[in-house]
Amino acid sequence: MRDDDRPLAVFDLDGTLADTAHRQHFLEGARRDWAGFFAAAPADPPLSDGVRLARSSAEECEVVYLTGRPERCRKDTVAWLARQGLPEGRLHMRRNDDRRPARRTKLEMLRRMGRDRVVRMLVDDDELVCDAAELAGFTVVRARWAQASEALRDAQEREGRT
């Protein structure tokens, strides 16, 4: 089977493959430090459940990464994925100036991917993203293996930053 015939397994990063707990403090308080939050991302420990699922999915699917991280984080993100031994795959990131909620940006990108390929599943920790994807007819695996962060959830929905 050619690569472009394989179904897609779409994986979120923060809270799904990457443990962001060590950098949550940048999002707490009245003024969020987005530069600090993203600068600390290369030190994220991997989330073993997510990494294991990505690796096993690569046996039948083309693994694709879909993140709310801004495009300016691409180099660090690609290096992090490689250090974790994750499958190579296209990385879809948010435009630097895109502040829409993650549920909107990710659903738009999922629909775009689904026009030409079968999307076997989306794996994400954001409940609002998961709800929107399921309503649109996508199969969703809810990544509930990381400590949920209220600050990150709020930032994803209200500030459209990750």
Short mmCIF file of N, CA, C and O in Angstrom, two decimals, residues 13-27 37 40-41 43-45 47 69 125 146-149 152 162:
data_model
loop_
_atom_site.label_atom_id
_atom_site.label_comp_id
_atom_site.label_asym_id
_atom_site.label_seq_id
_atom_site.Cartn_x
_atom_site.Cartn_y
_atom_site.Cartn_z
N LEU A 13 -0.21 17.31 20.29
CA LEU A 13 1.06 17.24 21.03
C LEU A 13 0.88 17.49 22.52
O LEU A 13 1.04 16.60 23.33
N ASP A 14 0.57 18.73 22.89
CA ASP A 14 0.53 19.11 24.31
C ASP A 14 -0.61 18.40 25.04
O ASP A 14 -1.77 18.51 24.68
N GLY A 15 -0.23 17.62 26.05
CA GLY A 15 -1.20 16.87 26.83
C GLY A 15 -1.57 15.53 26.22
O GLY A 15 -2.31 14.76 26.83
N THR A 16 -1.05 15.24 25.04
CA THR A 16 -1.32 13.97 24.36
C THR A 16 -0.03 13.18 24.19
O THR A 16 0.06 12.03 24.57
N LEU A 17 0.98 13.82 23.62
CA LEU A 17 2.31 13.21 23.47
C LEU A 17 3.33 13.86 24.40
O LEU A 17 4.30 13.22 24.80
N ALA A 18 3.13 15.14 24.70
CA ALA A 18 4.09 15.91 25.51
C ALA A 18 3.46 16.32 26.84
O ALA A 18 2.34 16.84 26.87
N ASP A 19 4.18 16.07 27.92
CA ASP A 19 3.72 16.44 29.26
C ASP A 19 4.11 17.88 29.53
O ASP A 19 5.29 18.21 29.68
N THR A 20 3.12 18.75 29.60
CA THR A 20 3.37 20.19 29.75
C THR A 20 3.32 20.66 31.21
O THR A 20 3.42 21.86 31.46
N ALA A 21 3.18 19.74 32.14
CA ALA A 21 2.99 20.12 33.55
C ALA A 21 4.08 21.06 34.06
O ALA A 21 3.80 22.01 34.80
N HIS A 22 5.33 20.84 33.66
CA HIS A 22 6.43 21.65 34.16
C HIS A 22 6.38 23.10 33.68
O HIS A 22 7.06 23.96 34.25
N ARG A 23 5.58 23.39 32.67
CA ARG A 23 5.53 24.77 32.16
C ARG A 23 4.16 25.44 32.33
O ARG A 23 3.94 26.55 31.86
N GLN A 24 3.28 24.79 33.06
CA GLN A 24 1.95 25.37 33.30
C GLN A 24 2.00 26.68 34.06
O GLN A 24 1.15 27.54 33.87
N HIS A 25 3.01 26.85 34.91
CA HIS A 25 3.09 28.07 35.72
C HIS A 25 3.18 29.33 34.86
O HIS A 25 2.81 30.42 35.30
N PHE A 26 3.62 29.21 33.61
CA PHE A 26 3.69 30.36 32.72
C PHE A 26 2.30 30.88 32.34
O PHE A 26 2.16 32.01 31.88
N LEU A 27 1.28 30.04 32.50
CA LEU A 27 -0.08 30.41 32.11
C LEU A 27 -0.95 30.82 33.29
O LEU A 27 -2.11 31.17 33.11
N PHE A 37 6.26 29.97 28.06
CA PHE A 37 5.54 28.70 27.91
C PHE A 37 6.08 27.91 26.72
O PHE A 37 6.40 26.74 26.83
N ALA A 40 9.88 26.73 26.87
CA ALA A 40 10.12 25.57 27.74
C ALA A 40 9.68 24.25 27.11
O ALA A 40 9.99 23.18 27.63
N ALA A 41 8.99 24.29 25.98
CA ALA A 41 8.45 23.08 25.36
C ALA A 41 9.50 22.03 25.00
O ALA A 41 9.22 20.82 25.13
N ALA A 43 11.77 20.89 26.65
CA ALA A 43 12.07 20.09 27.84
C ALA A 43 10.90 19.21 28.27
O ALA A 43 10.98 18.53 29.30
N ASP A 44 9.82 19.20 27.50
CA ASP A 44 8.66 18.38 27.87
C ASP A 44 9.03 16.90 27.92
O ASP A 44 9.60 16.37 26.95
N PRO A 45 8.68 16.22 29.01
CA PRO A 45 8.84 14.77 29.01
C PRO A 45 7.76 14.17 28.11
O PRO A 45 6.67 14.73 27.98
N LEU A 47 4.75 11.61 27.06
CA LEU A 47 3.68 10.87 27.73
C LEU A 47 3.65 9.46 27.11
O LEU A 47 3.31 9.30 25.94
N ARG A 69 0.11 24.74 18.68
CA ARG A 69 1.33 25.54 18.82
C ARG A 69 1.51 26.42 17.59
O ARG A 69 1.20 25.99 16.47
N ASP A 125 -6.30 15.67 23.78
CA ASP A 125 -6.70 15.77 25.19
C ASP A 125 -7.73 16.86 25.43
O ASP A 125 -8.34 16.91 26.49
N ALA A 146 -2.82 12.42 30.86
CA ALA A 146 -2.01 13.49 31.46
C ALA A 146 -2.84 14.26 32.49
O ALA A 146 -4.07 14.25 32.43
N GLN A 147 -2.16 14.91 33.39
CA GLN A 147 -2.81 15.77 34.36
C GLN A 147 -3.46 16.94 33.63
O GLN A 147 -2.80 17.67 32.91
N ALA A 148 -4.77 17.09 33.79
CA ALA A 148 -5.49 18.19 33.13
C ALA A 148 -5.09 19.52 33.77
O ALA A 148 -4.90 19.61 34.97
N SER A 149 -4.95 20.53 32.93
CA SER A 149 -4.60 21.87 33.41
C SER A 149 -5.71 22.84 33.07
O SER A 149 -6.02 23.06 31.90
N LEU A 152 -4.32 25.79 30.99
CA LEU A 152 -4.12 25.47 29.58
C LEU A 152 -5.46 25.37 28.86
O LEU A 152 -5.62 25.90 27.75
N THR A 162 -2.76 27.67 21.92
CA THR A 162 -2.17 26.34 21.82
C THR A 162 -3.24 25.30 21.57
O THR A 162 -4.40 25.59 21.67
#
